[in-house]
């Protein structure tokens, strides 16, 4: 791997390094490492801010559910008017009006606490905690996704900058060649057709450079939004990425790491636990609710005497309450059955997620090694293309080959350089794809 990177540095990057070092640095340009971009994305991403609020909300829901363990306390105050009492005998023939003091005042206080409800409160707390775990894992997955998106934009910018340098190098060669061709035309050695066709080559390269500049600007704008950087910031990639050695772990090692750290697998497993808890919750309907209570009522007037008395009086009570929903006899089994179906579905989803992750790891592993093999092949092809270009150019200026041969050699050389440039970036991209699927980016 290191040998190939040294060859690539000799063929492509030496000129780029010289060019960058000789240019005046724009205040809006700065070299950022991949780790720095990750930190900026994790800090400023709107997507992560939203996911973080979801985690806070899940924690708050736990606190709300825990309140079910505390006693319920209610109070009330009523003040109003009480009418006289209208009285009839059973035949409704005789009627009379009994006076009642009209000033109504009531103050009540009730307290109760559930002692037993089939474990409903405990299971609700357990479910809320599992949902908080899911939110935390979702946040972790979002961080991985945002980091990978930032890495993809970073590498696309790097790829475009390297492609631009390929075009610039070949433009310089084309312009120098055009000068020589014009000189040969003045000497009558070649026709004007050769001059025109070389001018077209120069024009095509200039157009390619302009399009690449536009792509770099667009990609930088997208990366700046992702990382929260100034919209005019232009990234200068860290060239040491190409010299780094990347691990060659076996597929078995990668799979073991993935099974222990992949967020999607953890989320699927936690959702499975939530489904199990829901089964327990559905079964709580079969049990009665046992609670204790205490209440106090302070009011005026006293209407349990004849005549009613305009006095304040207080009555308190305390005891045990037992409630049972008879409808749960036929409702609870159906609810439990539905919860069991959801649990089976969650288990199948976990299995499916594991299969998908397994495929993703194998795909990323194969693509990574494919990219390394491609680089070896394209590096050898580039050496051949450079040598072929040198020979054809020498023959052309010695009038031993046609312009079409020169154009073909130029195109082959440019294409070979672009393939090597793309292959360099593809190796790094494939490696970060492995890190993404293993959940370790």
mmCIF file with all atom_site columns, N, CA, C and O in Angstrom, residues 55 88-89 98 138 147 226 242 257 386:
data_model
loop_
_atom_site.group_PDB
_atom_site.id
_atom_site.type_symbol
_atom_site.label_atom_id
_atom_site.label_alt_id
_atom_site.label_comp_id
_atom_site.label_asym_id
_atom_site.label_entity_id
_atom_site.label_seq_id
_atom_site.pdbx_PDB_ins_code
_atom_site.Cartn_x
_atom_site.Cartn_y
_atom_site.Cartn_z
_atom_site.occupancy
_atom_site.B_iso_or_equiv
_atom_site.pdbx_formal_charge
_atom_site.auth_seq_id
_atom_site.auth_comp_id
_atom_site.auth_asym_id
_atom_site.auth_atom_id
_atom_site.pdbx_PDB_model_num
ATOM 1  N N  . UNK A 1 55  ? -33.480 12.757 22.770  1.00 0.00 ? 55  UNK A N  1
ATOM 2  C CA . UNK A 1 55  ? -32.933 12.070 23.938  1.00 0.00 ? 55  UNK A CA 1
ATOM 3  C C  . UNK A 1 55  ? -33.361 12.755 25.232  1.00 0.00 ? 55  UNK A C  1
ATOM 4  O O  . UNK A 1 55  ? -33.720 12.099 26.219  1.00 0.00 ? 55  UNK A O  1
ATOM 5  N N  . UNK A 1 88  ? -92.291 16.747 48.527  1.00 0.00 ? 88  UNK A N  1
ATOM 6  C CA . UNK A 1 88  ? -93.614 16.202 48.177  1.00 0.00 ? 88  UNK A CA 1
ATOM 7  C C  . UNK A 1 88  ? -93.798 14.863 48.885  1.00 0.00 ? 88  UNK A C  1
ATOM 8  O O  . UNK A 1 88  ? -92.807 14.156 49.153  1.00 0.00 ? 88  UNK A O  1
ATOM 9  N N  . UNK A 1 89  ? -95.052 14.551 49.117  1.00 0.00 ? 89  UNK A N  1
ATOM 10 C CA . UNK A 1 89  ? -95.308 13.210 49.644  1.00 0.00 ? 89  UNK A CA 1
ATOM 11 C C  . UNK A 1 89  ? -95.295 12.211 48.496  1.00 0.00 ? 89  UNK A C  1
ATOM 12 O O  . UNK A 1 89  ? -95.252 12.613 47.333  1.00 0.00 ? 89  UNK A O  1
ATOM 13 N N  . UNK A 1 98  ? -88.962 23.612 52.421  1.00 0.00 ? 98  UNK A N  1
ATOM 14 C CA . UNK A 1 98  ? -88.147 23.623 53.635  1.00 0.00 ? 98  UNK A CA 1
ATOM 15 C C  . UNK A 1 98  ? -87.011 24.622 53.452  1.00 0.00 ? 98  UNK A C  1
ATOM 16 O O  . UNK A 1 98  ? -86.233 24.512 52.501  1.00 0.00 ? 98  UNK A O  1
ATOM 17 N N  . UNK A 1 138 ? -30.256 6.119  18.749  1.00 0.00 ? 138 UNK A N  1
ATOM 18 C CA . UNK A 1 138 ? -30.613 6.854  17.536  1.00 0.00 ? 138 UNK A CA 1
ATOM 19 C C  . UNK A 1 138 ? -29.717 8.071  17.381  1.00 0.00 ? 138 UNK A C  1
ATOM 20 O O  . UNK A 1 138 ? -29.293 8.409  16.263  1.00 0.00 ? 138 UNK A O  1
ATOM 21 N N  . UNK A 1 147 ? -21.258 12.183 10.424  1.00 0.00 ? 147 UNK A N  1
ATOM 22 C CA . UNK A 1 147 ? -19.810 12.105 10.203  1.00 0.00 ? 147 UNK A CA 1
ATOM 23 C C  . UNK A 1 147 ? -19.499 11.498 8.830   1.00 0.00 ? 147 UNK A C  1
ATOM 24 O O  . UNK A 1 147 ? -18.613 11.977 8.109   1.00 0.00 ? 147 UNK A O  1
ATOM 25 N N  . UNK A 1 226 ? -23.198 21.653 6.580   1.00 0.00 ? 226 UNK A N  1
ATOM 26 C CA . UNK A 1 226 ? -23.147 20.477 7.449   1.00 0.00 ? 226 UNK A CA 1
ATOM 27 C C  . UNK A 1 226 ? -22.302 20.726 8.692   1.00 0.00 ? 226 UNK A C  1
ATOM 28 O O  . UNK A 1 226 ? -22.622 20.243 9.789   1.00 0.00 ? 226 UNK A O  1
ATOM 29 N N  . UNK A 1 242 ? -3.681  10.487 2.056   1.00 0.00 ? 242 UNK A N  1
ATOM 30 C CA . UNK A 1 242 ? -3.231  9.542  1.032   1.00 0.00 ? 242 UNK A CA 1
ATOM 31 C C  . UNK A 1 242 ? -2.027  8.728  1.485   1.00 0.00 ? 242 UNK A C  1
ATOM 32 O O  . UNK A 1 242 ? -1.746  7.671  0.907   1.00 0.00 ? 242 UNK A O  1
ATOM 33 N N  . UNK A 1 257 ? -16.805 -6.990 15.355  1.00 0.00 ? 257 UNK A N  1
ATOM 34 C CA . UNK A 1 257 ? -16.859 -5.592 15.798  1.00 0.00 ? 257 UNK A CA 1
ATOM 35 C C  . UNK A 1 257 ? -18.222 -4.979 15.487  1.00 0.00 ? 257 UNK A C  1
ATOM 36 O O  . UNK A 1 257 ? -18.763 -4.204 16.289  1.00 0.00 ? 257 UNK A O  1
ATOM 37 N N  . UNK A 1 386 ? 1.695   7.553  -19.570 1.00 0.00 ? 386 UNK A N  1
ATOM 38 C CA . UNK A 1 386 ? 2.690   8.646  -19.568 1.00 0.00 ? 386 UNK A CA 1
ATOM 39 C C  . UNK A 1 386 ? 3.814   8.342  -20.544 1.00 0.00 ? 386 UNK A C  1
ATOM 40 O O  . UNK A 1 386 ? 4.252   9.213  -21.310 1.00 0.00 ? 386 UNK A O  1
#
